[in-house]
PDB file of C-alpha atoms and ligand atoms in Angstrom:
ATOM      1  CA  UNK A 231     102.431 108.145 108.668  1.00 62.00           C
ATOM      2  CA  UNK A 232     103.469 104.750 107.831  1.00 74.00           C
ATOM      3  CA  UNK A 233     104.729 104.439 104.238  1.00 79.00           C
ATOM      4  CA  UNK A 234     105.097 100.865 103.516  1.00 90.00           C
ATOM      5  CA  UNK A 235     107.750  98.674 101.772  1.00 94.00           C
ATOM      6  CA  UNK A 236     106.832  98.130  98.166  1.00 96.00           C
ATOM      7  CA  UNK A 237     107.813  94.697  97.065  1.00 97.00           C
ATOM      8  CA  UNK A 238     109.460  94.555  93.641  1.00 97.00           C
ATOM      9  CA  UNK A 239     109.548  91.919  90.610  1.00 96.00           C
ATOM     10  CA  UNK A 240     111.157  88.777  91.582  1.00 95.00           C
ATOM     11  CA  UNK A 241     109.421  88.562  94.713  1.00 96.00           C
ATOM     12  CA  UNK A 242     106.782  85.674  95.369  1.00 97.00           C
ATOM     13  CA  UNK A 243     103.963  87.629  97.337  1.00 97.00           C
ATOM     14  CA  UNK A 244     103.772  89.378  93.860  1.00 98.00           C
ATOM     15  CA  UNK A 245     102.411  85.888  92.219  1.00 98.00           C
ATOM     16  CA  UNK A 246     100.572  84.698  94.853  1.00 98.00           C
ATOM     17  CA  UNK A 247      96.715  84.737  94.989  1.00 98.00           C
ATOM     18  CA  UNK A 248      95.279  87.165  97.674  1.00 98.00           C
ATOM     19  CA  UNK A 249      92.608  86.296 100.159  1.00 98.00           C
ATOM     20  CA  UNK A 250      89.068  87.459 100.226  1.00 98.00           C
ATOM     21  CA  UNK A 251      88.486  89.801 102.923  1.00 98.00           C
ATOM     22  CA  UNK A 252      85.758  88.519 105.738  1.00 96.00           C
ATOM     23  CA  UNK A 253      85.680  91.424 107.804  1.00 96.00           C
ATOM     24  CA  UNK A 254      86.683  94.902 107.453  1.00 97.00           C
ATOM     25  CA  UNK A 255      87.751  95.199 110.798  1.00 97.00           C
ATOM     26  CA  UNK A 256      89.896  97.785 112.664  1.00 97.00           C
ATOM     27  CA  UNK A 257      93.189  95.942 111.278  1.00 96.00           C
ATOM     28  CA  UNK A 258      91.881  96.062 107.685  1.00 97.00           C
ATOM     29  CA  UNK A 259      91.306  99.817 108.108  1.00 97.00           C
ATOM     30  CA  UNK A 260      94.777 100.307 109.217  1.00 97.00           C
ATOM     31  CA  UNK A 261      96.154  98.835 106.119  1.00 97.00           C
ATOM     32  CA  UNK A 262      93.676 100.771 104.219  1.00 97.00           C
ATOM     33  CA  UNK A 263      95.198 103.559 105.898  1.00 97.00           C
ATOM     34  CA  UNK A 264      98.486 102.788 105.419  1.00 97.00           C
ATOM     35  CA  UNK A 265      98.331 101.742 102.001  1.00 97.00           C
ATOM     36  CA  UNK A 266      96.705 105.247 101.146  1.00 96.00           C
ATOM     37  CA  UNK A 267     100.036 106.524 102.643  1.00 96.00           C
ATOM     38  CA  UNK A 268     102.352 104.602 100.873  1.00 96.00           C
ATOM     39  CA  UNK A 269      99.961 105.463  97.696  1.00 96.00           C
ATOM     40  CA  UNK A 270     100.671 108.813  97.826  1.00 94.00           C
ATOM     41  CA  UNK A 271     104.319 108.872  99.192  1.00 94.00           C
ATOM     42  CA  UNK A 272     105.270 107.008  95.793  1.00 93.00           C
ATOM     43  CA  UNK A 273     102.523 109.063  93.648  1.00 92.00           C
ATOM     44  CA  UNK A 274     101.074 105.695  92.124  1.00 93.00           C
ATOM     45  CA  UNK A 275      97.517 106.082  90.651  1.00 95.00           C
ATOM     46  CA  UNK A 276      96.772 102.348  92.362  1.00 97.00           C
ATOM     47  CA  UNK A 277      98.087 100.299  94.885  1.00 98.00           C
ATOM     48  CA  UNK A 278      97.101  96.554  95.515  1.00 98.00           C
ATOM     49  CA  UNK A 279      98.296  94.590  98.966  1.00 98.00           C
ATOM     50  CA  UNK A 280     100.261  92.017  97.303  1.00 98.00           C
ATOM     51  CA  UNK A 281     102.568  95.118  96.587  1.00 98.00           C
ATOM     52  CA  UNK A 282     103.026  96.019 100.289  1.00 98.00           C
ATOM     53  CA  UNK A 283     103.550  92.195 101.224  1.00 97.00           C
ATOM     54  CA  UNK A 284      99.451  91.496 102.352  1.00 97.00           C
ATOM     55  CA  UNK A 285      98.004  88.776 100.635  1.00 98.00           C
ATOM     56  CA  UNK A 286      94.306  90.152 100.961  1.00 98.00           C
ATOM     57  CA  UNK A 287      91.627  91.461  98.325  1.00 98.00           C
ATOM     58  CA  UNK A 288      92.328  95.264  98.649  1.00 98.00           C
ATOM     59  CA  UNK A 289      93.151  97.860  96.474  1.00 98.00           C
ATOM     60  CA  UNK A 290      93.402 101.161  96.887  1.00 98.00           C
ATOM     61  CA  UNK A 291      93.382 103.987  94.170  1.00 98.00           C
ATOM     62  CA  UNK A 292      93.015 107.443  92.782  1.00 94.00           C
ATOM     63  CA  UNK A 293      89.880 107.794  90.742  1.00 93.00           C
ATOM     64  CA  UNK A 294      91.218 109.985  88.044  1.00 91.00           C
ATOM     65  CA  UNK A 295      87.938 111.413  86.945  1.00 90.00           C
ATOM     66  CA  UNK A 296      87.495 113.009  89.899  1.00 91.00           C
ATOM     67  CA  UNK A 297      90.456 112.638  91.929  1.00 90.00           C
ATOM     68  CA  UNK A 298      89.249 111.058  94.752  1.00 92.00           C
ATOM     69  CA  UNK A 299      91.347 108.296  97.156  1.00 94.00           C
ATOM     70  CA  UNK A 300      88.913 105.015  96.892  1.00 96.00           C
ATOM     71  CA  UNK A 301      89.468 101.781  98.568  1.00 98.00           C
ATOM     72  CA  UNK A 302      87.978  98.616  96.855  1.00 98.00           C
ATOM     73  CA  UNK A 303      87.696  95.786  99.221  1.00 98.00           C
ATOM     74  CA  UNK A 304      87.040  92.381  97.735  1.00 98.00           C
ATOM     75  CA  UNK A 305      86.481  93.952  94.134  1.00 98.00           C
ATOM     76  CA  UNK A 306      85.431  92.438  90.882  1.00 98.00           C
ATOM     77  CA  UNK A 307      85.021  93.139  87.302  1.00 98.00           C
ATOM     78  CA  UNK A 308      83.640  92.065  84.426  1.00 98.00           C
ATOM     79  CA  UNK A 309      83.569  93.871  80.793  1.00 97.00           C
ATOM     80  CA  UNK A 310      80.920  95.896  79.577  1.00 96.00           C
ATOM     81  CA  UNK A 311      81.431  95.024  75.945  1.00 94.00           C
ATOM     82  CA  UNK A 312      84.176  93.367  73.751  1.00 96.00           C
ATOM     83  CA  UNK A 313      86.009  96.641  73.331  1.00 97.00           C
ATOM     84  CA  UNK A 314      89.894  97.076  74.229  1.00 97.00           C
ATOM     85  CA  UNK A 315      92.156 100.065  74.079  1.00 96.00           C
ATOM     86  CA  UNK A 316      95.794 100.258  74.292  1.00 96.00           C
ATOM     87  CA  UNK A 317      97.640 102.422  77.137  1.00 96.00           C
ATOM     88  CA  UNK A 318     100.739 102.834  78.773  1.00 96.00           C
ATOM     89  CA  UNK A 319     101.102 101.213  82.096  1.00 97.00           C
ATOM     90  CA  UNK A 320     103.767 101.059  84.821  1.00 97.00           C
ATOM     91  CA  UNK A 321     103.763  99.578  87.737  1.00 97.00           C
ATOM     92  CA  UNK A 322     105.520 100.554  91.551  1.00 97.00           C
ATOM     93  CA  UNK A 323     106.414  96.816  91.813  1.00 97.00           C
ATOM     94  CA  UNK A 324     108.546  96.862  88.557  1.00 97.00           C
ATOM     95  CA  UNK A 325     110.118 100.096  88.193  1.00 95.00           C
ATOM     96  CA  UNK A 326     111.609 101.894  85.462  1.00 93.00           C
ATOM     97  CA  UNK A 327     109.643  99.601  82.840  1.00 95.00           C
ATOM     98  CA  UNK A 328     106.536 101.119  80.884  1.00 95.00           C
ATOM     99  CA  UNK A 329     104.795  99.634  78.213  1.00 96.00           C
ATOM    100  CA  UNK A 330     101.319  99.883  76.219  1.00 96.00           C
ATOM    101  CA  UNK A 331      98.695  97.730  77.293  1.00 97.00           C
ATOM    102  CA  UNK A 332      95.450  96.319  75.720  1.00 96.00           C
ATOM    103  CA  UNK A 333      92.908  96.143  78.352  1.00 97.00           C
ATOM    104  CA  UNK A 334      89.093  96.501  78.305  1.00 98.00           C
ATOM    105  CA  UNK A 335      87.635 100.310  77.585  1.00 98.00           C
ATOM    106  CA  UNK A 336      84.818  99.429  79.842  1.00 98.00           C
ATOM    107  CA  UNK A 337      84.123  97.747  82.786  1.00 98.00           C
ATOM    108  CA  UNK A 338      81.237  96.837  85.795  1.00 98.00           C
ATOM    109  CA  UNK A 339      83.109  96.844  88.827  1.00 98.00           C
ATOM    110  CA  UNK A 340      81.714  95.349  92.441  1.00 98.00           C
ATOM    111  CA  UNK A 341      83.365  95.766  95.335  1.00 98.00           C
ATOM    112  CA  UNK A 342      82.667  96.932  98.830  1.00 98.00           C
ATOM    113  CA  UNK A 343      84.159 100.303 100.631  1.00 97.00           C
ATOM    114  CA  UNK A 344      85.938 100.760 104.113  1.00 96.00           C
ATOM    115  CA  UNK A 345      82.476 100.983 105.542  1.00 96.00           C
ATOM    116  CA  UNK A 346      81.368  97.670 103.596  1.00 96.00           C
ATOM    117  CA  UNK A 347      78.926  99.150 101.584  1.00 97.00           C
ATOM    118  CA  UNK A 348      78.423  97.641  98.472  1.00 98.00           C
ATOM    119  CA  UNK A 349      80.168  99.731  95.291  1.00 97.00           C
ATOM    120  CA  UNK A 350      78.865  98.766  91.718  1.00 98.00           C
ATOM    121  CA  UNK A 351      79.922 101.390  88.940  1.00 97.00           C
ATOM    122  CA  UNK A 352      80.694 101.570  85.812  1.00 97.00           C
ATOM    123  CA  UNK A 353      84.466 102.421  84.692  1.00 97.00           C
ATOM    124  CA  UNK A 354      85.855 103.217  81.901  1.00 96.00           C
ATOM    125  CA  UNK A 355      89.437 104.856  80.381  1.00 94.00           C
ATOM    126  CA  UNK A 356      92.014 105.191  82.703  1.00 96.00           C
ATOM    127  CA  UNK A 357      89.871 104.124  85.927  1.00 97.00           C
ATOM    128  CA  UNK A 358      89.225 101.264  84.041  1.00 98.00           C
ATOM    129  CA  UNK A 359      92.686 100.091  83.348  1.00 98.00           C
ATOM    130  CA  UNK A 360      93.804 100.709  87.245  1.00 98.00           C
ATOM    131  CA  UNK A 361      90.965  98.661  88.151  1.00 98.00           C
ATOM    132  CA  UNK A 362      91.981  95.792  86.040  1.00 98.00           C
ATOM    133  CA  UNK A 363      95.773  96.389  86.791  1.00 98.00           C
ATOM    134  CA  UNK A 364      95.283  96.211  90.194  1.00 98.00           C
ATOM    135  CA  UNK A 365      92.779  92.980  90.400  1.00 98.00           C
ATOM    136  CA  UNK A 366      95.457  91.248  88.393  1.00 98.00           C
ATOM    137  CA  UNK A 367      97.972  91.853  91.097  1.00 98.00           C
ATOM    138  CA  UNK A 368      95.262  90.051  93.593  1.00 98.00           C
ATOM    139  CA  UNK A 369      95.865  87.297  91.025  1.00 98.00           C
ATOM    140  CA  UNK A 370      99.277  87.302  91.071  1.00 98.00           C
ATOM    141  CA  UNK A 371      99.423  88.876  87.478  1.00 98.00           C
ATOM    142  CA  UNK A 372     102.027  91.545  86.625  1.00 98.00           C
ATOM    143  CA  UNK A 373     101.371  93.897  83.517  1.00 98.00           C
ATOM    144  CA  UNK A 374     104.028  92.540  81.752  1.00 97.00           C
ATOM    145  CA  UNK A 375     102.533  89.127  81.586  1.00 96.00           C
ATOM    146  CA  UNK A 376     100.307  90.934  79.294  1.00 96.00           C
ATOM    147  CA  UNK A 377     103.023  91.731  76.725  1.00 95.00           C
ATOM    148  CA  UNK A 378     103.481  90.346  73.528  1.00 93.00           C
ATOM    149  CA  UNK A 379     106.249  87.397  73.262  1.00 93.00           C
ATOM    150  CA  UNK A 380     108.369  90.518  71.378  1.00 94.00           C
ATOM    151  CA  UNK A 381     107.938  92.990  74.015  1.00 93.00           C
ATOM    152  CA  UNK A 382     108.472  90.988  76.612  1.00 92.00           C
ATOM    153  CA  UNK A 383     111.759  89.609  74.685  1.00 93.00           C
ATOM    154  CA  UNK A 384     112.890  93.479  74.570  1.00 92.00           C
ATOM    155  CA  UNK A 385     112.210  94.360  78.098  1.00 93.00           C
ATOM    156  CA  UNK A 386     114.280  90.920  79.203  1.00 92.00           C
ATOM    157  CA  UNK A 387     117.322  92.344  80.008  1.00 92.00           C
ATOM    158  CA  UNK A 388     115.720  95.016  81.896  1.00 92.00           C
ATOM    159  CA  UNK A 389     113.755  92.690  84.039  1.00 92.00           C
ATOM    160  CA  UNK A 390     116.661  90.313  84.881  1.00 91.00           C
ATOM    161  CA  UNK A 391     118.160  93.304  86.254  1.00 91.00           C
ATOM    162  CA  UNK A 392     115.217  94.569  88.463  1.00 89.00           C
ATOM    163  CA  UNK A 393     115.188  90.503  89.707  1.00 74.00           C
ATOM    164  CA  UNK A 394     118.894  90.508  90.542  1.00 69.00           C
ATOM    165  CA  UNK A 395     118.283  93.325  93.149  1.00 61.00           C
ATOM    166  CA  UNK A 396     116.635  90.816  95.321  1.00 52.00           C
ATOM    167  CA  UNK A 397     113.151  90.903  96.650  1.00 48.00           C
ATOM    168  CA  UNK A 398     113.073  94.630  97.931  1.00 46.00           C
ATOM    169  CA  UNK A 399     113.793  97.401  96.139  1.00 41.00           C
TER     170      UNK A 399
HETATM  171 ZN1   ZN B 454     101.036  97.737  89.686  1.00 65.81          ZN
END
């Protein structure tokens, strides 16, 4: 069991854009397995490769609808309609901070699975939220970036305390 180190707010790798995966080779499969182990160890809902210091477009998550793990390779999504929904989010990379975030309620997701099979599915509610949160990570975006300026101001001192703890928590 390989439990990977989680990159914490302040780390540059969380602010960088991850590169597409070209070949789903043994190395990529090993990273995914290690990411699953880390997700379980930390009891997270989802984990993007940036969060373990790897700039590849890889996400693992637990599908809350069927309580089953899934890996999304090169995931993309688009909204099905304009309806948004507010829900509480936290992040393994931003420990101790929880806040309500507005996201699209229903999205269409495309990705490849670990066998290289093309996935194309509708997601709504919590699953849609997790996918949007994780794909944000692949683009260097954190959920706190999506909060209102007022809410960010409220969280500012907590955030600066995380930051001063250094690159790795
Ligand atoms: Zn996160």
